[in-house]
Coordinates of C-alpha atoms in Angstrom, one line a residue:
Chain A
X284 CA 14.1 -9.2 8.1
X285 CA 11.6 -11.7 9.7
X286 CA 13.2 -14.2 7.8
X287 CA 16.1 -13.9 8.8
X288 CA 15.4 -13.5 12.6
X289 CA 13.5 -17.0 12.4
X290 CA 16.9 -18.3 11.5
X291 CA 19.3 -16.3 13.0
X292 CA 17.6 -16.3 17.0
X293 CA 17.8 -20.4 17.2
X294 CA 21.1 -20.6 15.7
X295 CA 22.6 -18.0 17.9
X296 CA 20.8 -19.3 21.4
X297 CA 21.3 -22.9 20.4
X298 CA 25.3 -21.5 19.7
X299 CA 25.5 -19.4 22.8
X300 CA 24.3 -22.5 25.1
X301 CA 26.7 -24.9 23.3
X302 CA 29.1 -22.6 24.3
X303 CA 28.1 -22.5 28.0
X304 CA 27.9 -26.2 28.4
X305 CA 31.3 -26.8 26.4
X306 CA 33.4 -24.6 28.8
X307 CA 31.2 -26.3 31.8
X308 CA 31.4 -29.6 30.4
X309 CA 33.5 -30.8 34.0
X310 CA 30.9 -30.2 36.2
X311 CA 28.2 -31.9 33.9
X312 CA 29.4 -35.6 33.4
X313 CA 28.4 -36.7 36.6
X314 CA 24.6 -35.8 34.9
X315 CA 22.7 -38.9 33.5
X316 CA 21.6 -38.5 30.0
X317 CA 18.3 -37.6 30.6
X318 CA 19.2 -34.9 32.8
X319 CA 21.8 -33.6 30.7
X320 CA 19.0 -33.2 27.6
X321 CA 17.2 -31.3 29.7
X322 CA 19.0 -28.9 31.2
X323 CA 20.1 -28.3 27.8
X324 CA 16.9 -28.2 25.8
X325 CA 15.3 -26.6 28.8
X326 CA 17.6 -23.8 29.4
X327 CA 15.7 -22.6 26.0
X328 CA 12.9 -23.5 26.4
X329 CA 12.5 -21.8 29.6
X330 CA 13.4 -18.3 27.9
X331 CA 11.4 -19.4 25.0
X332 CA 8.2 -20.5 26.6
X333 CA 7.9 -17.3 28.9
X334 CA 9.2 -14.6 26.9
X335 CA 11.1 -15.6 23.9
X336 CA 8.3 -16.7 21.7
X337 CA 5.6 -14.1 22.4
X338 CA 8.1 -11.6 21.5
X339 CA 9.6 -13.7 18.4
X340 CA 6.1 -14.1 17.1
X341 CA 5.2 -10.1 18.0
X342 CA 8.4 -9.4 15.9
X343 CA 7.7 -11.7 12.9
X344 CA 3.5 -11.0 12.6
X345 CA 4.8 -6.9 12.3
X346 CA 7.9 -7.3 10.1
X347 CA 5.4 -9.4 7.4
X348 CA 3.0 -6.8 7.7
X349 CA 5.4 -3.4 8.0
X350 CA 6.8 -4.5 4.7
X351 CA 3.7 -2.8 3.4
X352 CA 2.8 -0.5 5.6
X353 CA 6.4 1.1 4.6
X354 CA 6.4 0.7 1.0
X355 CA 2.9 2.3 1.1
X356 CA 1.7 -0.6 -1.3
X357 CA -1.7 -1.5 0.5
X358 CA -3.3 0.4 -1.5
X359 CA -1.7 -1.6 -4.9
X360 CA -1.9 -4.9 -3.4
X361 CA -5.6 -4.1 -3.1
X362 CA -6.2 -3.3 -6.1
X363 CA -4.4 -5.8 -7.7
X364 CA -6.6 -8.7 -9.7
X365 CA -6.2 -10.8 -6.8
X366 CA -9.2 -11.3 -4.5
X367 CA -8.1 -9.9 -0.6
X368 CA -8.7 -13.4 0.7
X369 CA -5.7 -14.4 -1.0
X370 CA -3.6 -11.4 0.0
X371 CA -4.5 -11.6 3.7
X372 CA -3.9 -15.4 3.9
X373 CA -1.1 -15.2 1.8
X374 CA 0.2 -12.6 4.7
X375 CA -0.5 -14.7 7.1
X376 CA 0.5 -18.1 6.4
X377 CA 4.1 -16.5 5.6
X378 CA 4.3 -15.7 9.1
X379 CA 2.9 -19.0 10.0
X380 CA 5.6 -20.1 8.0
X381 CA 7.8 -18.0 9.9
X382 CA 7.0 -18.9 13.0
X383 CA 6.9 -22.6 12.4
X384 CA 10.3 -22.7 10.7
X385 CA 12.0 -20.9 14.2
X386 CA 10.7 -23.7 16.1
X387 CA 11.9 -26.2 13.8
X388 CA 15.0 -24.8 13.4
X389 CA 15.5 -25.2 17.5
X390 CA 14.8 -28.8 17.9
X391 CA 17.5 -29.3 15.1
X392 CA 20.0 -27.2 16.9
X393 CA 19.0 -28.2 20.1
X394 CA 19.6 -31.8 19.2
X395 CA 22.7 -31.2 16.2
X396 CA 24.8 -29.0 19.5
X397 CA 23.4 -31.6 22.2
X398 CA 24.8 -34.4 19.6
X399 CA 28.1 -32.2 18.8
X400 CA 28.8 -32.0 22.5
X401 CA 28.5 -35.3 22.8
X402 CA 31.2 -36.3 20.3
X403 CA 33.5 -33.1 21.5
X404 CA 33.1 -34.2 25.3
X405 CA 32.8 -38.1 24.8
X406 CA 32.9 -37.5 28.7
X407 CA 29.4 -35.8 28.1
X408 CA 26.4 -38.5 29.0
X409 CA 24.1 -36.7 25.7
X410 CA 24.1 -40.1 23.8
X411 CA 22.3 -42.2 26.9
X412 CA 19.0 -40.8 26.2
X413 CA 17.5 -39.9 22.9
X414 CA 15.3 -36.7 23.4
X415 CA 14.5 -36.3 19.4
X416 CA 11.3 -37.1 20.1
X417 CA 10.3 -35.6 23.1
X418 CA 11.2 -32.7 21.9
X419 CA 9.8 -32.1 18.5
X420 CA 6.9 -33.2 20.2
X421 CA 7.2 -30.4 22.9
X422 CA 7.6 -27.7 20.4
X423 CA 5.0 -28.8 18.2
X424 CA 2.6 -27.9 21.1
X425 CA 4.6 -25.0 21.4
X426 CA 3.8 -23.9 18.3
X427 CA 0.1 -25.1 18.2
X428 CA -0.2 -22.7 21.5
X429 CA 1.6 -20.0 19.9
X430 CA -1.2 -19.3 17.0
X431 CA -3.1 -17.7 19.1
X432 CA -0.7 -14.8 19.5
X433 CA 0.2 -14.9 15.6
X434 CA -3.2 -14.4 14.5
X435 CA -4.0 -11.2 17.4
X436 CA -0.2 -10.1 16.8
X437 CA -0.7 -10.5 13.1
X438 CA -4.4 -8.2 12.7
X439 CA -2.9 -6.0 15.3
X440 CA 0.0 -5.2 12.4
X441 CA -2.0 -4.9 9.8
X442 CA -4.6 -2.5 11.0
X443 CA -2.0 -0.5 13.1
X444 CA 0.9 1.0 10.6
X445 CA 3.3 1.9 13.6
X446 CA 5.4 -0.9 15.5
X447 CA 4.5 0.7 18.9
X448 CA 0.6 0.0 19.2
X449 CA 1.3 -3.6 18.4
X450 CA 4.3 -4.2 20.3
X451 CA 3.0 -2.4 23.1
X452 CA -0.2 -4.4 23.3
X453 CA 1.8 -8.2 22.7
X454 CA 4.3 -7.2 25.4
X455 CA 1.7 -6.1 28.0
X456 CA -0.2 -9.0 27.1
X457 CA 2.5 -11.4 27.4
X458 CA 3.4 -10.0 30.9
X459 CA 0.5 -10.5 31.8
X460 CA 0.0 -14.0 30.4
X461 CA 3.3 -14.7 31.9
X462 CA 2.1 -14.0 35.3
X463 CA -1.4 -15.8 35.1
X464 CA 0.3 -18.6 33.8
X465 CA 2.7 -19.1 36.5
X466 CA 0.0 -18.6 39.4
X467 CA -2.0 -21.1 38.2
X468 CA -4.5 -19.2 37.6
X469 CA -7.6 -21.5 37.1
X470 CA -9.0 -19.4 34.0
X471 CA -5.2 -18.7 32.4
X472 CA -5.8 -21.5 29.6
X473 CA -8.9 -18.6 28.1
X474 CA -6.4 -16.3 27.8
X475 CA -3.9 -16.9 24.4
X476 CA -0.4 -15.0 25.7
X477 CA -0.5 -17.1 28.5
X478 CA -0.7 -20.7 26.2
X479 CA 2.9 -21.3 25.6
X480 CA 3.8 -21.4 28.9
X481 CA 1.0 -23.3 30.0
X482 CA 2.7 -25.5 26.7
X483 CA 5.9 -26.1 28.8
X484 CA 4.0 -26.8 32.2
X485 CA 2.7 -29.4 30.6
X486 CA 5.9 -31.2 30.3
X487 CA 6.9 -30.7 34.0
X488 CA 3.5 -32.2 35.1
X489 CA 4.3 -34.9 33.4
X490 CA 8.0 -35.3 34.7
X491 CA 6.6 -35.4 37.8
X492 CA 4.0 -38.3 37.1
X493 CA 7.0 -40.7 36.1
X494 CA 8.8 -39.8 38.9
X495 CA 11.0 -42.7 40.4
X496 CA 9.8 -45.0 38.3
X497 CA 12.1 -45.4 35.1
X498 CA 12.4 -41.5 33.4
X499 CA 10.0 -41.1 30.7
X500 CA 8.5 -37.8 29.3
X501 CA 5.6 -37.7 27.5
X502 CA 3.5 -34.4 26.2
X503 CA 0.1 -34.5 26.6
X504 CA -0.2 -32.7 22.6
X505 CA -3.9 -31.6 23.0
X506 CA -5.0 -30.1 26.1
X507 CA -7.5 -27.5 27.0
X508 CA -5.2 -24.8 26.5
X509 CA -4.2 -25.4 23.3
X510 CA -7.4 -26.1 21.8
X511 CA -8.3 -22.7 22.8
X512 CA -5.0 -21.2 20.7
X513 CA -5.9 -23.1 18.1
X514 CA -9.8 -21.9 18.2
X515 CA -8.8 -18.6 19.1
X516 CA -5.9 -18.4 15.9
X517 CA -8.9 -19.4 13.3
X518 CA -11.7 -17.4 14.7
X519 CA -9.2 -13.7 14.7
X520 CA -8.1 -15.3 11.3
X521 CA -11.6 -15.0 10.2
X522 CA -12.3 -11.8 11.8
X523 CA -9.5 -10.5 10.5
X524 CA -10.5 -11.3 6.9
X525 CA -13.9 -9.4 7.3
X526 CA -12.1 -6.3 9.1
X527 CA -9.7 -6.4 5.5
X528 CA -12.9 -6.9 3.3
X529 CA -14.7 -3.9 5.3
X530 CA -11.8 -2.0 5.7
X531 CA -11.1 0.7 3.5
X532 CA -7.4 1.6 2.0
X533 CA -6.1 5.1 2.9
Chain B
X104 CA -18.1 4.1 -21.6
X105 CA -15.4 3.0 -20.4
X106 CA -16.2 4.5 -16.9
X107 CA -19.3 5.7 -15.7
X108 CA -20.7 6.5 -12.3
X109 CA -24.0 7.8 -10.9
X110 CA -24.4 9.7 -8.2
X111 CA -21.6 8.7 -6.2
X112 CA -21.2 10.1 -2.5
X113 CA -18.1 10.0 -0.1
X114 CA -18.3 10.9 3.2
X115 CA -15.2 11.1 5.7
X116 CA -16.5 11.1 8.9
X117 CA -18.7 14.5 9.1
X118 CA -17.0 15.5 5.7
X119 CA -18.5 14.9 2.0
X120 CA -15.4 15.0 0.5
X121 CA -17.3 13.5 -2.9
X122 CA -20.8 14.9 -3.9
X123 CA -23.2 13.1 -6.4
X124 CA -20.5 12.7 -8.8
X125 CA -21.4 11.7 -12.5
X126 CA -18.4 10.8 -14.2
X127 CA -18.5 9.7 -17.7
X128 CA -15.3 8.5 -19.7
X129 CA -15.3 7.3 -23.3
X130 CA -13.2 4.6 -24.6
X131 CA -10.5 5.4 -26.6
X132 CA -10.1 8.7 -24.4
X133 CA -7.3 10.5 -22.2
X134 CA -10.0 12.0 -19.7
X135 CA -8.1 14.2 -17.3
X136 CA -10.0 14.4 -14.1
X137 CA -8.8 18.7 -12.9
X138 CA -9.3 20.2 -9.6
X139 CA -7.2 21.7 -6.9
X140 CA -5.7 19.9 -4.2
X141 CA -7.9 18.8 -1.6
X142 CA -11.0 18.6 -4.3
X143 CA -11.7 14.8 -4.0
X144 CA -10.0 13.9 -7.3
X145 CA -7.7 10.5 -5.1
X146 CA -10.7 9.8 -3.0
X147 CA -12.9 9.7 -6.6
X148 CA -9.8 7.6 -7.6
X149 CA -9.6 5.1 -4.7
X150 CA -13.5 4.6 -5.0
X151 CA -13.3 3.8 -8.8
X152 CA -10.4 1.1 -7.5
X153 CA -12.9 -0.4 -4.9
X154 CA -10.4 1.0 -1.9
X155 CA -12.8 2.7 -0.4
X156 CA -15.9 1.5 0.2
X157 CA -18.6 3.1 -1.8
X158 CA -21.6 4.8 0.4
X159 CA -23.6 5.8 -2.6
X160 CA -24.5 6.1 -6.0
X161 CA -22.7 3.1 -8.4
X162 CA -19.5 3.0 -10.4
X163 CA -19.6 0.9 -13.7
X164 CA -16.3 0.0 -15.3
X165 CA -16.2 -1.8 -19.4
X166 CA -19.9 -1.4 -18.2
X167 CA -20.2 -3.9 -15.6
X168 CA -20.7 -3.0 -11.7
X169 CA -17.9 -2.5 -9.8
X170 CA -19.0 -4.2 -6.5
X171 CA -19.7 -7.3 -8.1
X172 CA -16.9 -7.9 -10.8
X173 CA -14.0 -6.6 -9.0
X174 CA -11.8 -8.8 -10.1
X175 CA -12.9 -9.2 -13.3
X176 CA -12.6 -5.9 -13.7
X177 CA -9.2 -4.9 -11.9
X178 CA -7.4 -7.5 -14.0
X179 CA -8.1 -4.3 -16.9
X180 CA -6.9 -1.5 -14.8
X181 CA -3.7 -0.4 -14.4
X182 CA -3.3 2.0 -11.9
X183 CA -0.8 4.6 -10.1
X184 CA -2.3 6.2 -7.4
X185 CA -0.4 9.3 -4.9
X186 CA 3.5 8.1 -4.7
X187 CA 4.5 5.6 -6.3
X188 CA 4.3 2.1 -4.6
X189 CA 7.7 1.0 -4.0
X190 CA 9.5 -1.6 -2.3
X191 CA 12.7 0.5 -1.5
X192 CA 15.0 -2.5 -0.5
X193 CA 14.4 -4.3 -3.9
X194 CA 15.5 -3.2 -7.2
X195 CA 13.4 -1.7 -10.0
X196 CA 13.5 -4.5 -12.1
X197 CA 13.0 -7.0 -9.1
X198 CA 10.2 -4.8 -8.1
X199 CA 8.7 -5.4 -11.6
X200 CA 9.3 -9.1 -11.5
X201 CA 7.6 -9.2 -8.4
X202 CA 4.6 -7.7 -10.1
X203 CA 4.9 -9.8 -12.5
X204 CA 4.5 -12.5 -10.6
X205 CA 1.6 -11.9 -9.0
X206 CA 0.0 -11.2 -11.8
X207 CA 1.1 -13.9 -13.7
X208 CA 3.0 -11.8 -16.2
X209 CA 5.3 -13.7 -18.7
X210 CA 9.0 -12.5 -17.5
X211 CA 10.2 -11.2 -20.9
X212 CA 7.6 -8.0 -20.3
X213 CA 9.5 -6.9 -17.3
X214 CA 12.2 -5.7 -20.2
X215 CA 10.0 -4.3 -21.8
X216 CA 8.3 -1.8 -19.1
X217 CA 11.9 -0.8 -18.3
X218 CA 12.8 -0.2 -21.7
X219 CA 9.9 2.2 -22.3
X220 CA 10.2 3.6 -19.3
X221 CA 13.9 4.3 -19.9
X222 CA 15.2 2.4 -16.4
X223 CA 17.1 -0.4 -18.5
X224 CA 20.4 1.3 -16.8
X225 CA 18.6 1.6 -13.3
X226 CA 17.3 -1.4 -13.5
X227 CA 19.5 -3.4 -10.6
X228 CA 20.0 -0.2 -8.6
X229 CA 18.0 0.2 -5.5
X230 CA 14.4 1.3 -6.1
X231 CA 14.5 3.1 -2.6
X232 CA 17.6 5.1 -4.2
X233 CA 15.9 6.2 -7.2
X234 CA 15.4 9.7 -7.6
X235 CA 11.7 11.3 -7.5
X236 CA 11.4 10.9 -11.1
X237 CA 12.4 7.5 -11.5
X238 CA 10.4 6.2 -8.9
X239 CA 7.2 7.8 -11.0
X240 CA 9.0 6.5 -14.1
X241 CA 8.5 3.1 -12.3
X242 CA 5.4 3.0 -10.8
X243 CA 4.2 4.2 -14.8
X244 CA 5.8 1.1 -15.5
X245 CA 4.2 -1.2 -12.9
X246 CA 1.1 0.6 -13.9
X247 CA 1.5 -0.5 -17.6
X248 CA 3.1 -4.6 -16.7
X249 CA -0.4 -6.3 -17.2
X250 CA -0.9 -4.2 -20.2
X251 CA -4.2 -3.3 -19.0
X252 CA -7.1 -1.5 -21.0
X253 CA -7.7 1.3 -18.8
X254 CA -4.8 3.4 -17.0
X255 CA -6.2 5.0 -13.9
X256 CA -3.0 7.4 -12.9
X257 CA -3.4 10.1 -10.0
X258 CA -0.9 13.0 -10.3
X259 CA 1.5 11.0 -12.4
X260 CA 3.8 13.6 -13.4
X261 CA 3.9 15.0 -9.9
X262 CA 7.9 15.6 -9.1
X263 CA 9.3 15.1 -13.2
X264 CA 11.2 17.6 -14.2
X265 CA 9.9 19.2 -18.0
X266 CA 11.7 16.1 -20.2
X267 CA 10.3 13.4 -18.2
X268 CA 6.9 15.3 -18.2
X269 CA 7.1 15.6 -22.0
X270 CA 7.7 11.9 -22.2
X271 CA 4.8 10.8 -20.0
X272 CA 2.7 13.1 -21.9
X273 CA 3.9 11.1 -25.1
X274 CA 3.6 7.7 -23.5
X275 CA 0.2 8.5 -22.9
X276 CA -0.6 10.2 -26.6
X277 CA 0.7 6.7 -28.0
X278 CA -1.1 4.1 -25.5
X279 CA -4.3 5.6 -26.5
X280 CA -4.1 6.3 -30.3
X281 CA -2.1 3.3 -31.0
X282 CA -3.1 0.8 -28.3
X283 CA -6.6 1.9 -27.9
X284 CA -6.1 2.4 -24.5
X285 CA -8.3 4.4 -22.3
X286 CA -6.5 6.8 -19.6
X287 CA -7.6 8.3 -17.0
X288 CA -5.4 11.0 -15.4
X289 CA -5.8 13.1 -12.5
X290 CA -4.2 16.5 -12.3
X291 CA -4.3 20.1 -10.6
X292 CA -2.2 21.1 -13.7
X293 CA -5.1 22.6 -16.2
X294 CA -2.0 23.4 -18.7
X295 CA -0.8 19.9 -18.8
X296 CA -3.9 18.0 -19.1
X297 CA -4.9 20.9 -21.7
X298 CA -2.0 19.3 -24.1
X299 CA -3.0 15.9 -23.7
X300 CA -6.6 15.2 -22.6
X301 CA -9.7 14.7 -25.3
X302 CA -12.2 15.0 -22.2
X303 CA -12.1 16.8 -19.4
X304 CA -13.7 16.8 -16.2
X305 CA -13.4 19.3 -13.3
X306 CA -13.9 18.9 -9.6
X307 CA -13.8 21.3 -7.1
X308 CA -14.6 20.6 -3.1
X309 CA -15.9 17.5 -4.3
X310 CA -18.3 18.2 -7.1
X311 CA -17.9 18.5 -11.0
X312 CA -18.2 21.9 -12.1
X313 CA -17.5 20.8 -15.8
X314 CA -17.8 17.8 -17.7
X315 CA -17.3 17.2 -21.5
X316 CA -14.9 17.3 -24.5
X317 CA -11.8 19.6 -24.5
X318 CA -13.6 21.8 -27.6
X319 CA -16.8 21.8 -25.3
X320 CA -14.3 23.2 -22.7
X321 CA -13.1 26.3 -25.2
X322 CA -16.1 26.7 -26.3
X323 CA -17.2 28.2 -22.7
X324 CA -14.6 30.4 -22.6
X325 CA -15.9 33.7 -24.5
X326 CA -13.0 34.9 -26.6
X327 CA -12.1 38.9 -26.1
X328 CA -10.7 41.5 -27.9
X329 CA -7.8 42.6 -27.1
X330 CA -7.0 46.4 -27.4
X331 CA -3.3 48.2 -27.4
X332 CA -3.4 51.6 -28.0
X333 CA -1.0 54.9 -26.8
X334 CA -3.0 56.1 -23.6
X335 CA -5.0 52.8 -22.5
X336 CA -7.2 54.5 -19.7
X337 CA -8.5 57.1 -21.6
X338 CA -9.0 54.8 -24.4
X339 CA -11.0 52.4 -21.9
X340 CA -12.9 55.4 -20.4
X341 CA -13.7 56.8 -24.1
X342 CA -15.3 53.2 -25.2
X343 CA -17.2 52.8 -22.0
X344 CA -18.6 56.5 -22.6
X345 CA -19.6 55.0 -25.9
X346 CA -21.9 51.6 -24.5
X347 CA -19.0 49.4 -24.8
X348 CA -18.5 47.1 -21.7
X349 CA -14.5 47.1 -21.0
X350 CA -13.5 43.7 -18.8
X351 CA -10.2 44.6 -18.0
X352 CA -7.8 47.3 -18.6
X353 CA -3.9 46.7 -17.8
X354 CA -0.9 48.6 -18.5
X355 CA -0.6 48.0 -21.9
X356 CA -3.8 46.2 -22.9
X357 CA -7.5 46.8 -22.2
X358 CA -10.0 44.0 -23.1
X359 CA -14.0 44.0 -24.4
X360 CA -16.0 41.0 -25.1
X361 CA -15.8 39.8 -28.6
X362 CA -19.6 39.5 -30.4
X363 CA -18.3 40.2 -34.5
X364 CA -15.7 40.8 -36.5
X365 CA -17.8 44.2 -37.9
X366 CA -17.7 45.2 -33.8
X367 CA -13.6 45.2 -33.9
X368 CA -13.7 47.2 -36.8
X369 CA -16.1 49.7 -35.4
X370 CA -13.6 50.0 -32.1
X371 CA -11.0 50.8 -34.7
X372 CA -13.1 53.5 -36.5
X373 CA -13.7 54.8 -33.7
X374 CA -10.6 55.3 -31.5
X375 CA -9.0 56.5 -34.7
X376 CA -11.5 59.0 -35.1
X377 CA -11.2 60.6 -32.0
X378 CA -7.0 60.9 -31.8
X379 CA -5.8 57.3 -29.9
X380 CA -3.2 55.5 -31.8
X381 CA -3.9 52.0 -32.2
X382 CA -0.8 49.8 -31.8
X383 CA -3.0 46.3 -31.9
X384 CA -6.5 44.5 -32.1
X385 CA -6.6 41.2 -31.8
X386 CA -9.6 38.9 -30.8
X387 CA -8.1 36.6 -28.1
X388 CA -9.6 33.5 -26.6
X389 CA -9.5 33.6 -23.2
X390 CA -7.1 30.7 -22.0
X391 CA -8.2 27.4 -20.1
X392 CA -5.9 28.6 -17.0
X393 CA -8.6 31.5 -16.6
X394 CA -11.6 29.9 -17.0
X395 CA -10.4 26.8 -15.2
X396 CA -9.6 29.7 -12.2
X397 CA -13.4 31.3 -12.7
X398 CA -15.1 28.4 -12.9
X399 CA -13.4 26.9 -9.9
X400 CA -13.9 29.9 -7.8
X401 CA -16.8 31.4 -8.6
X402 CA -19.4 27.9 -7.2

């Protein structure tokens, strides 16, 4: 199930907005390359960075987790030969997985429909700029900023066995981030729900940097805010591993 | 011993759901661990599988400690504990492959489990489809993959109907007298651990009332004499007149403690002297179900 909605949630969007720009395609030649890139890789990445991805990430950190919690086999994994270092990270780094293989999977549909565009709509300006790289750079920050979430989202699961305690807390909490994020709220880069659109604002300040001058786009990979996803994912990863080895099985 | 714990204490919150318990279970054994529901027999269970944490006391398994050889020691046990653990979206052969998997099992045993376990015809349908039975049939089977040399099964014929009960019960009879296996099986059912087990243990609001062989178990209960005769009260009344202690008297039957075979005879003299009609005597061991009853409810 998580599998599948890592796959299925880039193709579809990626789909859906090839569809939008294909039936629009008159009113977009006039666009310069670069502009055209962006308002196609940042129509999703918009939805993505804000909303998209916290929820994606909720979703895939409880379906890896619910597996067991539904099959009741805890309890068996536990007692299994198999030390619970190796079933937690196990767990975990499947979601990882998970969540890395989305984002992948959107930079090569973003750039596979911009490219199919291009050769449907010669009339399209997508082959003046090459974004490849801009934008597997963006969403590798994204996902850097997303682990964070994944490792709260992730514990959350596993110690709660219902999809309503976690998913409440994620979605309040990405709400929230949401709205620290966008006020520029001096302390919003402490706070892990509010790193991937922080991730994305990123890139703007830089568009703006280059302005006039010839159009370049660079992301600024390591910032403040995503050292603090990527020290907040390792230290709940670590919590999380003494909560399991405390924890008893019901 | 196979497994042996000292003193060993659960407490749920304000609870003690296990008190000092001292199990002791011999290799080569089918120990069935009795006690109502609700007695502490799948917290006991769980704590000899290192999912709970233990409070207090120790658990030794193959006689190392538990707490720190738990690997070592799980890679021995296989184990079945409540329902069945089942991933309902895979089948019951991919379920075991998965097992088998993680545990590094060659494939070819998968086959085999099902085989024994008689799901070879089941074995692509739907675990999460499977009836009650099979599901149990299943988890016996996951239990069994690593062919492990101690079986720690809570309740596992919960929810068989009589056939598949009689086959687990064999299953069981033939892992330990031909495999040398030890098991360990949990049960409220005194009748069927009675047909099976070699040891017994019995728990009751978390402490063991009883522990030892099977004989050491009939051996407690005090056998009675059993009396049918054509007017059972007066019968009763007449022997009580006469310093005999009568237990019970029923409609058809009235009973006195057994001491000698001489002391039946003399009941016999003796109601036949004075006009009853004596349809039976019999000594009569009183049976498990009883004494599992008295000794569960009179502590």
């Amino acid at each position: 199930m998580g599998f599948w909605s890592a796959v299925l949630l880039p193709l579809l969007l990626c789909l859906l907005l090839f569809i939008g720009f294909f039936n629009k395609s008159d009113q977009l030649t006039q666009l310069p390359g670069i502009m055209l890139w962006m308002r196609f890789a940042g129509a999703i990445l918009a939805v993505m960075g804000s909303l998209l991805l916290p929820m994606l990430i909720i979703f895939i950190a409880y379906s890896v987790n619910s597996i067991e919690h539904k099959a009741d086999t805890w309890k068996t994994l536990f007692s299994l030969p198999i030390s619970k270092l190796s079933v937690y990270a196990a767990k975990y780094f499947y979601a990882f997985f998970l969540v890395f293989l989305c984002l992948a999977l959107f930079v090569v549909f973003t750039l596979g429909f911009g490219n199919l565009l291009s050769v449907l709509k010669p009339s399209l300006k997508f082959s003046e700029y090459n974004i490849a790289n801009t934008l597997s750079h963006l969403y590798f920050k994204l996902f850097l900023s997303s682990l964070g979430i994944l490792s709260i989202q992730f514990l959350l699961s596993l110690l709660f066995r219902d999809f309503l305690k976690p998913m409440g807390i994620g979605f309040i909490c990405t709400i929230t981030g949401v709205i620290l994020a966008s006020n520029n709220w001096t302390y919003a880069y402490l706070f892990p729900y509010s790193h991937p659109m922080m991730a994305l604002k990123a890139l703007q300040q830089g568009k703006e940097a280059h302005q006039g001058t010839m159009p370049q786009m660079t992301v600024d990979m390591f910032t403040k805010d995503t050292w603090v996803s990527l020290a907040v994912a390792v230290a709940v990863f670590i919590i999380g591993y003494f909560i399991v080895l405390k924890k008893s099985v019901k | 011993m196979v497994i042996s714990t000292e003193g060993l204490t659960f407490t749920f919150g304000h609870q003690q759901v296990v008190k000092s318990l001292s199990l002791n279970v011999p290799e080569g054994s089918i120990y069935g661990f009795l006690g109502p529901n609700g007695a502490g027999k799948t917290t006991t269970i769980k704590l000899l599988l290192n999912l709970l944490q233990m409070q207090e006391g120790s658990i030794r398994i193959f006689d190392k400690d538990l707490k720190s050889n738990r690997i070592e020691i799980l890679s021995q046990i296989g184990s079945l504990i409540e329902q069945p653990a089942i991933y309902a979206h895979l089948s019951g052969k991919e379920n075991l492959l998965n097992r088998a998997l993680l545990l590094q099992v060659p494939a070819q045993r998968v086959d085999d489990m099902l085989k024994l376990v008689h799901l070879t015809d089941a074995a692509h349908k739907k675990a999460g489809q499977y009836s009650l039975g099979m599901k149990q049939r299943l988890g016996i089977a996951l239990a069994l993959l690593s062919d492990p040399k101690l079986l720690i099964l809570d309740e596992p014929t919960n929810g068989l109907d009589p056939n598949g009960i009689i086959e687990v019960r064999e299953l069981l009879i033939k892992l330990v007298t031909q495999h040398n296996k030890t098991v360990f099986i949990s049960s409220h059912l005194l009748a069927e651990v009675e047909r099976m087990a070699t040891h017994v243990g019995i728990i009751n609001y978390g402490e063991l009332l009883f522990q030892g062989s099977i004989k050491d178990l009939e051996g407690l209960s005090q056998p009675l004499v059993q009396i049918e005769t054509d007017n059972t009260v007066d019968a009763a009344n007449f022997l009580t007149r006469n310093h005999f202690n009568i237990t019970e008297v029923n409609d058809h039957h009235f009973f006195t403690p057994y001491t000698s075979k001489q002391q039946m005879g003399e009941i016999n003299a003796l109601l036949n002297k004075n006009g009853f009609t004596i349809y039976s005597i019999n000594k009569q061991q009183k049976d498990l179900e009883k004494l599992f009853l008295d000794i569960t409810q009179t502590v």
